[in-house]
């Protein structure tokens, strides 16, 4: 399946700007498996495994681990610091 | 945008927004508010607020609905600014009105504590020599968790 | 009148007073406020506030000093109206600014809770058929006592 | 000694308006003895003994029992209900 990934705020500085499409092997079905997969090609991506990293899936904040589906748009988020 | 929620690049007219809440409902005896503003801190020159459009407004709207229902508020508003702000400028305005003071005061505390950790905003500090992202503070996480626990207890 | 204290027959310009507190001190990240207003309640037509001139201002000034010292506030104001007020009109405005939000929010709660029982004001309700004095509420006494105990503990 | 007495708010409705001068016997030296004395001439004054009644002496809020001195101006106050 294909997943569209964005990195927000401090993660963008480390992992890249813009939305990128990733074609994933069939055995990757949730967010945690995806993080492990991304880390294989980019050691920096290991930072995504930190429990404080949050996930926005298709414009909704979701809890991890989150199931993934073909065509999902995922945003990896550092802890929120508004207010 | 959800009712009572505003996210804007333009400055927040806090006094005007508050005026619109006072003396509006004959059954309201109390209007409480909180203004968060850019604080001179170390070598900070300006603060830049990034957010996730759409998701932010929905998150703030959900917190507002929770507050209205839990404290039986008559009115509640959240106005958060994004983009670049100088020292002294308003980052966020939260206000609530209710028949009695405890409801209005607690609701405002709840809203500001929760929005800090539950709405997708990120603060970036600009200094003369560069910029850096603000790290989440343990005290903010604890304050937010306090309300989460309170509500979980009541719903149990 | 003591600094930051106002007691007036004239209406309270809450928005204006709050504007004067925001963006004023570069080290303030937080401004919290509370507005108490006349609430439609039963057959109430108007509220009349009596006070003890001189003693009122001194009592409010003392509470303000306590709050400033306990929460390291940058600014704090109390503006209380006296005389006759209609439904929706502002009775009292309390506001405080501080570097961080918890200080500003707690100080405002403290000031409104304490002033209700520690400053010589008396509320008289006017109805179509006459008038009656408002009785002190146990919940107000308890809220005021809470802060009294808190401060006694810290001073101990 | 002579004490000037006022009643505030609801107490004024029951006990009278304006400041009145009272010449007191020498054995009356504090607020509680004064209240007992006032009750002798006006049964309604017994209401002043209620513990929630507060005292302003010479423009300062004081705790009861409060000592009295010649020339004092005393105001008896129902519980405060501001805010």
CSV table of C-alpha atoms in Angstrom, one decimal:
chain,number,residue,atom,x,y,z
A,1,UNK,CA,0.0,0.0,0.0
A,2,UNK,CA,1.0,3.6,-0.4
A,3,UNK,CA,1.2,6.1,2.5
A,4,UNK,CA,1.8,9.8,2.3
A,5,UNK,CA,4.1,11.1,5.1
A,6,UNK,CA,4.8,14.5,6.5
A,7,UNK,CA,7.0,15.6,9.4
A,8,UNK,CA,6.0,18.6,11.5
A,9,UNK,CA,8.1,21.3,13.3
A,10,UNK,CA,11.4,20.0,14.7
A,11,UNK,CA,10.9,16.6,13.0
A,12,UNK,CA,10.8,18.4,9.6
A,13,UNK,CA,14.2,20.0,10.3
A,14,UNK,CA,15.7,16.5,10.9
A,15,UNK,CA,13.7,14.4,8.4
A,16,UNK,CA,12.7,16.6,5.5
A,17,UNK,CA,10.0,19.0,4.3
A,18,UNK,CA,6.9,18.3,2.2
A,19,UNK,CA,4.7,15.2,1.8
A,20,UNK,CA,6.4,12.1,0.4
A,21,UNK,CA,4.7,9.0,-0.9
A,22,UNK,CA,6.0,5.6,0.4
A,23,UNK,CA,5.2,2.2,-1.1
A,24,UNK,CA,5.2,-0.2,1.8
A,25,UNK,CA,5.6,-4.0,1.9
A,26,UNK,CA,2.5,-5.9,2.7
A,27,UNK,CA,3.7,-6.8,6.3
A,28,UNK,CA,3.5,-3.2,7.4
A,29,UNK,CA,0.1,-2.6,8.8
A,30,UNK,CA,0.5,-0.2,11.6
A,31,UNK,CA,2.4,3.0,12.7
A,32,UNK,CA,5.1,1.2,14.7
A,33,UNK,CA,6.0,-1.2,11.9
A,34,UNK,CA,6.1,1.8,9.6
A,35,UNK,CA,8.6,3.6,11.9
A,36,UNK,CA,10.9,0.5,12.0
A,37,UNK,CA,10.7,0.4,8.2
A,38,UNK,CA,11.6,4.1,7.8
A,39,UNK,CA,14.5,3.7,10.2
A,40,UNK,CA,16.0,1.0,7.9
A,41,UNK,CA,16.6,3.6,5.2
A,42,UNK,CA,17.2,6.6,7.5
A,43,UNK,CA,18.8,6.1,10.9
A,44,UNK,CA,17.4,9.5,12.0
A,45,UNK,CA,13.9,8.1,11.6
A,46,UNK,CA,14.5,6.1,14.9
A,47,UNK,CA,13.5,9.4,16.6
A,48,UNK,CA,9.9,8.7,15.5
A,49,UNK,CA,9.7,5.7,17.9
A,50,UNK,CA,9.9,8.0,20.9
A,51,UNK,CA,6.6,7.6,22.8
A,52,UNK,CA,6.0,11.4,22.9
A,53,UNK,CA,5.9,11.6,19.1
A,54,UNK,CA,2.2,11.9,18.1
A,55,UNK,CA,0.4,11.0,14.9
A,56,UNK,CA,-2.1,12.8,12.8
A,57,UNK,CA,-3.8,10.3,10.4
A,58,UNK,CA,-6.0,11.7,7.6
A,59,UNK,CA,-6.4,15.0,9.5
A,60,UNK,CA,-7.3,13.4,12.9
A,61,UNK,CA,-5.1,13.0,15.9
A,62,UNK,CA,-4.8,9.2,16.6
A,63,UNK,CA,-3.2,7.2,19.3
A,64,UNK,CA,-0.3,4.9,18.6
A,65,UNK,CA,-0.1,2.2,17.5
A,66,UNK,CA,-2.5,3.2,14.8
A,67,UNK,CA,-3.6,0.9,12.0
A,68,UNK,CA,-2.7,2.0,8.5
A,69,UNK,CA,-4.7,1.8,5.2
A,70,UNK,CA,-3.8,2.4,1.6
A,71,UNK,CA,-3.8,6.1,0.7
A,72,UNK,CA,-3.4,7.3,4.3
A,73,UNK,CA,-1.9,10.7,4.9
A,74,UNK,CA,0.3,10.6,8.0
A,75,UNK,CA,1.9,13.5,9.9
A,76,UNK,CA,4.5,12.7,12.6
A,77,UNK,CA,4.4,15.4,15.3
A,78,UNK,CA,6.7,16.4,18.1
A,79,UNK,CA,4.9,17.1,21.4
A,80,UNK,CA,2.5,20.0,21.0
A,81,UNK,CA,3.7,23.3,22.5
A,82,UNK,CA,0.9,25.8,22.0
A,83,UNK,CA,-0.7,28.3,24.3
B,1,UNK,CA,-14.1,26.9,12.0
B,2,UNK,CA,-15.9,25.4,14.9
B,3,UNK,CA,-18.1,27.8,16.9
B,4,UNK,CA,-16.2,29.9,19.3
B,5,UNK,CA,-12.8,29.0,17.8
B,6,UNK,CA,-10.5,31.2,15.9
B,7,UNK,CA,-7.0,30.6,14.7
B,8,UNK,CA,-5.5,33.6,12.9
B,9,UNK,CA,-2.3,35.1,11.6
B,10,UNK,CA,-3.7,38.5,12.5
B,11,UNK,CA,-3.3,40.0,16.0
B,12,UNK,CA,-5.9,39.0,18.6
B,13,UNK,CA,-8.2,41.8,19.7
B,14,UNK,CA,-8.5,40.5,23.2
B,15,UNK,CA,-10.3,43.5,24.8
B,16,UNK,CA,-12.9,43.5,22.0
B,17,UNK,CA,-13.5,39.8,22.2
B,18,UNK,CA,-13.9,40.0,26.0
B,19,UNK,CA,-16.3,42.9,25.7
B,20,UNK,CA,-18.5,40.8,23.5
B,21,UNK,CA,-18.7,38.2,26.3
B,22,UNK,CA,-19.6,40.5,29.2
B,23,UNK,CA,-23.2,41.6,29.9
B,24,UNK,CA,-24.4,39.3,27.2
B,25,UNK,CA,-26.4,36.6,29.0
B,26,UNK,CA,-28.7,37.7,31.9
B,27,UNK,CA,-28.0,34.4,33.7
B,28,UNK,CA,-24.2,34.9,33.6
B,29,UNK,CA,-22.7,36.2,36.9
B,30,UNK,CA,-19.1,35.4,35.9
B,31,UNK,CA,-16.7,35.9,33.0
B,32,UNK,CA,-13.1,34.6,33.4
B,33,UNK,CA,-10.3,35.0,30.9
B,34,UNK,CA,-6.7,34.1,30.2
B,35,UNK,CA,-4.3,35.9,27.9
B,36,UNK,CA,-1.0,34.2,27.0
B,37,UNK,CA,1.6,36.6,25.5
B,38,UNK,CA,5.1,36.4,24.2
B,39,UNK,CA,7.5,36.7,27.1
B,40,UNK,CA,11.1,38.1,27.0
B,41,UNK,CA,13.1,35.0,27.7
B,42,UNK,CA,16.9,34.8,27.3
B,43,UNK,CA,17.8,35.9,23.8
B,44,UNK,CA,14.3,35.6,22.3
B,45,UNK,CA,13.6,38.1,19.6
B,46,UNK,CA,10.4,36.7,18.3
B,47,UNK,CA,8.2,33.6,18.6
B,48,UNK,CA,6.8,31.7,15.6
B,49,UNK,CA,3.8,29.5,15.9
B,50,UNK,CA,3.3,26.6,13.5
B,51,UNK,CA,0.1,24.6,13.5
B,52,UNK,CA,-1.7,21.9,11.5
B,53,UNK,CA,-4.6,23.8,9.9
B,54,UNK,CA,-7.9,22.1,10.3
B,55,UNK,CA,-6.8,19.6,12.9
B,56,UNK,CA,-6.0,22.5,15.3
B,57,UNK,CA,-9.4,24.0,15.0
B,58,UNK,CA,-11.1,20.7,15.5
B,59,UNK,CA,-8.9,20.0,18.6
B,60,UNK,CA,-9.8,23.4,20.1
B,61,UNK,CA,-13.4,22.9,19.2
B,62,UNK,CA,-13.5,19.5,21.0
B,63,UNK,CA,-11.9,21.0,24.2
B,64,UNK,CA,-14.4,23.9,24.1
B,65,UNK,CA,-17.3,21.4,23.9
B,66,UNK,CA,-15.9,19.4,26.8
B,67,UNK,CA,-15.6,22.6,28.9
B,68,UNK,CA,-19.1,23.8,28.0
B,69,UNK,CA,-20.6,20.4,29.0
B,70,UNK,CA,-18.6,19.9,32.1
B,71,UNK,CA,-19.0,23.4,33.6
B,72,UNK,CA,-22.4,24.3,32.0
B,73,UNK,CA,-20.8,27.3,30.4
B,74,UNK,CA,-23.0,29.9,28.7
B,75,UNK,CA,-20.2,31.0,26.4
B,76,UNK,CA,-16.6,30.0,25.7
B,77,UNK,CA,-14.1,31.2,23.2
B,78,UNK,CA,-10.5,30.3,22.2
B,79,UNK,CA,-8.6,32.5,19.9
B,80,UNK,CA,-5.0,31.3,19.1
B,81,UNK,CA,-2.6,33.2,16.9
B,82,UNK,CA,-0.1,31.6,14.5
B,83,UNK,CA,2.9,32.9,12.6
B,84,UNK,CA,5.5,35.3,13.9
B,85,UNK,CA,4.9,37.4,17.1
B,86,UNK,CA,7.0,39.9,18.9
B,87,UNK,CA,7.5,40.2,22.7
B,88,UNK,CA,4.3,41.4,24.4
B,89,UNK,CA,2.0,40.3,21.6
B,90,UNK,CA,-1.0,38.0,22.5
B,91,UNK,CA,-0.5,34.3,21.6
B,92,UNK,CA,-3.8,33.1,22.9
B,93,UNK,CA,-7.0,34.2,24.5
B,94,UNK,CA,-9.3,31.9,26.4
B,95,UNK,CA,-12.6,33.1,28.0
B,96,UNK,CA,-15.7,31.5,29.5
B,97,UNK,CA,-18.9,32.8,31.1
B,98,UNK,CA,-21.2,31.0,33.5
B,99,UNK,CA,-23.8,31.6,36.1
B,100,UNK,CA,-21.2,31.3,39.0
B,101,UNK,CA,-17.5,32.1,39.3
B,102,UNK,CA,-16.0,28.7,40.1
B,103,UNK,CA,-17.3,27.3,36.8
B,104,UNK,CA,-15.9,30.1,34.7
B,105,UNK,CA,-12.5,30.1,36.5
B,106,UNK,CA,-12.0,26.3,36.3
B,107,UNK,CA,-13.1,26.2,32.7
B,108,UNK,CA,-10.5,28.8,31.7
B,109,UNK,CA,-7.8,26.8,33.6
B,110,UNK,CA,-8.9,23.6,31.9
B,111,UNK,CA,-8.9,25.1,28.4
B,112,UNK,CA,-5.5,26.7,28.6
B,113,UNK,CA,-3.9,23.7,30.3
B,114,UNK,CA,-5.4,21.2,27.8
B,115,UNK,CA,-4.8,23.2,24.7
B,116,UNK,CA,-1.1,23.4,25.4
B,117,UNK,CA,-0.7,19.7,25.0
B,118,UNK,CA,-3.8,18.6,22.9
B,119,UNK,CA,-3.8,21.0,19.9
B,120,UNK,CA,-1.2,20.7,17.2
B,121,UNK,CA,0.8,24.0,17.7
B,122,UNK,CA,4.5,24.2,17.8
B,123,UNK,CA,6.6,27.2,19.1
B,124,UNK,CA,9.8,28.2,17.5
B,125,UNK,CA,12.0,30.7,19.2
B,126,UNK,CA,13.9,33.2,16.9
B,127,UNK,CA,17.1,34.7,18.3
B,128,UNK,CA,19.7,37.0,16.8
B,129,UNK,CA,21.8,34.0,16.0
B,130,UNK,CA,19.2,31.5,14.7
B,131,UNK,CA,16.1,29.6,15.8
B,132,UNK,CA,15.2,26.6,17.9
B,133,UNK,CA,12.0,24.7,18.6
B,134,UNK,CA,10.5,24.9,22.1
B,135,UNK,CA,10.6,21.6,24.0
B,136,UNK,CA,7.5,20.4,25.8
B,137,UNK,CA,7.6,21.1,29.5
B,138,UNK,CA,6.9,18.4,32.1
B,139,UNK,CA,4.8,20.8,34.1
B,140,UNK,CA,2.5,21.4,31.1
B,141,UNK,CA,2.2,17.7,30.5
B,142,UNK,CA,1.3,17.2,34.2
B,143,UNK,CA,-1.2,20.1,34.2
B,144,UNK,CA,-3.0,18.6,31.2
B,145,UNK,CA,-2.9,15.1,32.6
B,146,UNK,CA,-4.5,16.5,35.8
B,147,UNK,CA,-7.6,17.5,33.9
B,148,UNK,CA,-7.6,14.3,31.9
B,149,UNK,CA,-7.7,12.3,35.2
B,150,UNK,CA,-10.4,14.6,36.7
B,151,UNK,CA,-12.7,14.0,33.7
B,152,UNK,CA,-11.9,10.2,33.6
B,153,UNK,CA,-12.9,10.0,37.3
B,154,UNK,CA,-16.2,11.9,36.7
B,155,UNK,CA,-17.1,9.7,33.7
B,156,UNK,CA,-16.3,6.5,35.6
C,1,UNK,CA,-6.9,54.9,47.0
C,2,UNK,CA,-4.2,52.2,47.4
C,3,UNK,CA,-2.3,51.4,44.1
C,4,UNK,CA,-4.2,49.2,41.7
C,5,UNK,CA,-7.5,49.6,43.7
C,6,UNK,CA,-10.6,51.4,42.5
C,7,UNK,CA,-14.0,51.6,44.0
C,8,UNK,CA,-16.4,53.7,41.9
C,9,UNK,CA,-20.1,54.5,41.4
C,10,UNK,CA,-19.3,54.9,37.7
C,11,UNK,CA,-19.4,51.8,35.5
C,12,UNK,CA,-16.3,49.7,35.2
C,13,UNK,CA,-14.5,49.9,31.8
C,14,UNK,CA,-13.3,46.3,32.0
C,15,UNK,CA,-12.0,45.9,28.5
C,16,UNK,CA,-10.0,49.2,28.8
C,17,UNK,CA,-8.5,48.2,32.1
C,18,UNK,CA,-7.5,44.8,30.8
C,19,UNK,CA,-6.0,46.3,27.6
C,20,UNK,CA,-3.8,48.4,29.9
C,21,UNK,CA,-2.4,45.2,31.5
C,22,UNK,CA,-1.6,43.2,28.4
C,23,UNK,CA,1.6,43.6,26.5
C,24,UNK,CA,2.9,45.9,29.3
C,25,UNK,CA,5.7,44.0,30.9
C,26,UNK,CA,8.1,42.1,28.7
C,27,UNK,CA,8.5,39.4,31.4
C,28,UNK,CA,4.8,38.7,31.7
C,29,UNK,CA,3.6,35.6,29.8
C,30,UNK,CA,0.2,35.6,31.4
C,31,UNK,CA,-2.7,37.9,32.2
C,32,UNK,CA,-5.8,36.4,33.9
C,33,UNK,CA,-9.0,38.2,34.7
C,34,UNK,CA,-12.4,37.8,36.3
C,35,UNK,CA,-15.5,39.9,35.8
C,36,UNK,CA,-18.4,39.5,38.2
C,37,UNK,CA,-21.7,40.9,36.8
C,38,UNK,CA,-25.3,41.3,38.0
C,39,UNK,CA,-27.1,38.0,37.3
C,40,UNK,CA,-30.9,37.7,36.6
C,41,UNK,CA,-32.0,35.8,39.7
C,42,UNK,CA,-35.6,35.3,40.7
C,43,UNK,CA,-37.4,38.6,40.8
C,44,UNK,CA,-34.2,40.8,40.9
C,45,UNK,CA,-34.6,44.1,39.1
C,46,UNK,CA,-31.4,45.7,40.3
C,47,UNK,CA,-28.6,45.2,42.7
C,48,UNK,CA,-27.3,47.9,45.1
C,49,UNK,CA,-23.9,47.7,46.6
C,50,UNK,CA,-23.2,49.4,49.9
C,51,UNK,CA,-19.7,49.7,51.2
C,52,UNK,CA,-17.6,51.3,54.0
C,53,UNK,CA,-15.6,54.0,52.2
C,54,UNK,CA,-11.9,54.0,53.2
C,55,UNK,CA,-12.0,50.6,54.9
C,56,UNK,CA,-13.0,48.9,51.6
C,57,UNK,CA,-10.1,50.3,49.7
C,58,UNK,CA,-7.7,49.4,52.5
C,59,UNK,CA,-9.0,45.8,52.6
C,60,UNK,CA,-8.8,45.4,48.8
C,61,UNK,CA,-5.3,47.0,48.9
C,62,UNK,CA,-4.2,44.5,51.6
C,63,UNK,CA,-5.5,41.5,49.6
C,64,UNK,CA,-3.7,42.8,46.4
C,65,UNK,CA,-0.4,43.1,48.3
C,66,UNK,CA,-0.8,39.5,49.6
C,67,UNK,CA,-1.4,38.2,46.1
C,68,UNK,CA,1.5,40.2,44.6
C,69,UNK,CA,3.8,38.8,47.2
C,70,UNK,CA,2.6,35.2,47.2
C,71,UNK,CA,2.5,34.8,43.4
C,72,UNK,CA,5.2,37.3,42.5
C,73,UNK,CA,2.8,39.2,40.3
C,74,UNK,CA,3.9,41.9,38.0
C,75,UNK,CA,0.6,43.7,38.0
C,76,UNK,CA,-2.7,43.3,39.9
C,77,UNK,CA,-5.9,45.4,39.8
C,78,UNK,CA,-9.2,45.3,41.6
C,79,UNK,CA,-12.0,47.6,40.5
C,80,UNK,CA,-15.3,47.2,42.4
C,81,UNK,CA,-18.4,49.2,41.7
C,82,UNK,CA,-20.8,50.5,44.3
C,83,UNK,CA,-24.3,51.9,44.1
C,84,UNK,CA,-27.1,50.7,41.9
C,85,UNK,CA,-26.5,48.3,39.0
C,86,UNK,CA,-28.8,46.7,36.4
C,87,UNK,CA,-28.7,43.1,35.2
C,88,UNK,CA,-25.6,42.4,33.1
C,89,UNK,CA,-23.6,45.4,34.5
C,90,UNK,CA,-20.1,44.7,35.9
C,91,UNK,CA,-19.9,44.5,39.7
C,92,UNK,CA,-16.2,43.8,40.0
C,93,UNK,CA,-13.1,43.3,37.8
C,94,UNK,CA,-10.0,41.5,39.1
C,95,UNK,CA,-6.9,41.0,37.0
C,96,UNK,CA,-3.3,39.8,37.5
C,97,UNK,CA,-0.3,39.4,35.3
C,98,UNK,CA,2.8,37.2,35.9
C,99,UNK,CA,5.6,35.5,34.1
C,100,UNK,CA,3.7,32.1,34.0
C,101,UNK,CA,0.0,31.2,33.8
C,102,UNK,CA,-0.5,29.3,37.1
C,103,UNK,CA,0.5,32.3,39.2
C,104,UNK,CA,-1.9,34.7,37.3
C,105,UNK,CA,-4.8,32.2,37.4
C,106,UNK,CA,-4.4,31.3,41.0
C,107,UNK,CA,-4.0,35.0,42.1
C,108,UNK,CA,-7.3,35.9,40.4
C,109,UNK,CA,-9.1,33.1,42.1
C,110,UNK,CA,-7.6,34.1,45.4
C,111,UNK,CA,-8.5,37.8,45.0
C,112,UNK,CA,-12.2,37.2,44.0
C,113,UNK,CA,-12.7,34.5,46.7
C,114,UNK,CA,-11.1,36.6,49.4
C,115,UNK,CA,-12.7,39.9,48.6
C,116,UNK,CA,-16.2,38.5,48.8
C,117,UNK,CA,-15.7,37.9,52.5
C,118,UNK,CA,-12.9,40.3,53.5
C,119,UNK,CA,-13.9,43.7,52.1
C,120,UNK,CA,-16.9,45.5,53.6
C,121,UNK,CA,-19.4,45.4,50.8
C,122,UNK,CA,-23.0,44.5,51.2
C,123,UNK,CA,-25.4,43.5,48.4
C,124,UNK,CA,-29.0,44.6,48.4
C,125,UNK,CA,-31.5,43.1,45.9
C,126,UNK,CA,-34.2,45.4,44.6
C,127,UNK,CA,-37.4,43.7,43.3
C,128,UNK,CA,-40.6,45.0,42.0
C,129,UNK,CA,-42.1,44.6,45.5
C,130,UNK,CA,-39.3,45.8,47.7
C,131,UNK,CA,-35.7,45.1,48.6
C,132,UNK,CA,-33.7,42.6,50.7
C,133,UNK,CA,-30.1,42.1,51.8
C,134,UNK,CA,-28.2,39.2,50.3
C,135,UNK,CA,-27.2,36.6,52.9
C,136,UNK,CA,-23.6,35.4,53.1
C,137,UNK,CA,-23.2,32.0,51.3
C,138,UNK,CA,-21.5,29.1,53.1
C,139,UNK,CA,-19.7,28.3,49.8
C,140,UNK,CA,-18.2,31.8,49.7
C,141,UNK,CA,-17.0,31.5,53.3
C,142,UNK,CA,-15.5,28.1,52.6
C,143,UNK,CA,-13.7,29.4,49.4
C,144,UNK,CA,-12.3,32.3,51.4
C,145,UNK,CA,-11.2,30.0,54.3
C,146,UNK,CA,-9.4,27.7,51.8
C,147,UNK,CA,-7.0,30.5,50.8
C,148,UNK,CA,-6.7,31.6,54.5
C,149,UNK,CA,-5.6,28.1,55.4
C,150,UNK,CA,-3.2,27.8,52.3
C,151,UNK,CA,-1.5,31.0,53.4
C,152,UNK,CA,-1.3,30.0,57.0
C,153,UNK,CA,0.3,26.7,56.0
C,154,UNK,CA,2.9,28.5,53.9
C,155,UNK,CA,3.7,31.0,56.6
C,156,UNK,CA,4.1,28.2,59.2
D,1,UNK,CA,-16.3,56.5,78.2
D,2,UNK,CA,-18.1,57.6,75.1
D,3,UNK,CA,-18.4,55.3,72.0
D,4,UNK,CA,-19.9,56.3,68.7
D,5,UNK,CA,-21.9,53.5,67.1
D,6,UNK,CA,-23.1,52.8,63.5
D,7,UNK,CA,-24.9,49.8,62.1
D,8,UNK,CA,-24.3,48.8,58.5
D,9,UNK,CA,-26.5,47.3,55.8
D,10,UNK,CA,-29.2,44.8,57.2
D,11,UNK,CA,-28.3,45.8,60.8
D,12,UNK,CA,-29.1,49.4,60.0
D,13,UNK,CA,-32.6,48.4,58.9
D,14,UNK,CA,-33.1,46.6,62.3
D,15,UNK,CA,-31.2,48.9,64.7
D,16,UNK,CA,-31.3,52.4,63.2
D,17,UNK,CA,-29.5,54.7,60.9
D,18,UNK,CA,-26.7,57.2,61.6
D,19,UNK,CA,-24.0,57.4,64.2
D,20,UNK,CA,-25.1,57.6,67.8
D,21,UNK,CA,-23.0,58.4,70.8
D,22,UNK,CA,-23.3,56.1,73.9
D,23,UNK,CA,-22.0,56.9,77.3
D,24,UNK,CA,-20.9,53.6,78.8
D,25,UNK,CA,-20.4,52.5,82.4
D,26,UNK,CA,-16.8,52.0,83.4
D,27,UNK,CA,-17.2,48.2,83.5
D,28,UNK,CA,-17.7,48.0,79.8
D,29,UNK,CA,-14.2,47.6,78.3
D,30,UNK,CA,-14.7,45.4,75.2
D,31,UNK,CA,-17.1,44.8,72.3
D,32,UNK,CA,-18.8,41.8,73.9
D,33,UNK,CA,-19.7,43.7,77.1
D,34,UNK,CA,-20.9,46.5,74.9
D,35,UNK,CA,-23.2,44.2,73.0
D,36,UNK,CA,-24.7,42.9,76.3
D,37,UNK,CA,-25.2,46.5,77.4
D,38,UNK,CA,-27.0,47.5,74.2
D,39,UNK,CA,-29.2,44.5,74.4
D,40,UNK,CA,-30.4,45.6,77.9
D,41,UNK,CA,-32.1,48.7,76.3
D,42,UNK,CA,-33.0,47.1,72.9
D,43,UNK,CA,-33.7,43.4,72.7
D,44,UNK,CA,-33.0,43.5,69.0
D,45,UNK,CA,-29.4,44.3,69.7
D,46,UNK,CA,-28.9,40.7,70.8
D,47,UNK,CA,-28.5,40.0,67.1
D,48,UNK,CA,-25.0,41.7,67.4
D,49,UNK,CA,-23.8,38.8,69.5
D,50,UNK,CA,-24.0,36.4,66.6
D,51,UNK,CA,-20.4,35.3,65.8
D,52,UNK,CA,-20.6,36.3,62.1
D,53,UNK,CA,-21.2,39.9,63.0
D,54,UNK,CA,-18.0,41.8,62.3
D,55,UNK,CA,-16.6,45.0,63.7
D,56,UNK,CA,-14.9,48.0,62.2
D,57,UNK,CA,-13.2,50.1,64.9
D,58,UNK,CA,-11.9,53.5,64.0
D,59,UNK,CA,-11.9,52.6,60.3
D,60,UNK,CA,-10.1,49.3,60.8
D,61,UNK,CA,-11.6,45.8,60.6
D,62,UNK,CA,-10.9,44.2,64.0
D,63,UNK,CA,-11.5,40.8,65.5
D,64,UNK,CA,-13.9,40.2,68.3
D,65,UNK,CA,-13.6,40.5,71.2
D,66,UNK,CA,-12.1,43.9,70.6
D,67,UNK,CA,-11.0,46.3,73.4
D,68,UNK,CA,-12.7,49.7,73.5
D,69,UNK,CA,-11.3,53.1,74.3
D,70,UNK,CA,-12.9,56.5,74.9
D,71,UNK,CA,-13.9,58.2,71.7
D,72,UNK,CA,-13.9,55.0,69.6
D,73,UNK,CA,-16.1,54.9,66.5
D,74,UNK,CA,-17.5,51.4,66.1
D,75,UNK,CA,-19.5,50.0,63.1
D,76,UNK,CA,-21.3,46.7,63.5
D,77,UNK,CA,-21.3,44.8,60.2
D,78,UNK,CA,-23.3,41.9,58.8
D,79,UNK,CA,-21.1,39.4,56.9
D,80,UNK,CA,-19.6,41.0,53.8
D,81,UNK,CA,-21.2,40.0,50.5
D,82,UNK,CA,-19.2,41.8,47.9
D,83,UNK,CA,-17.8,40.6,44.6
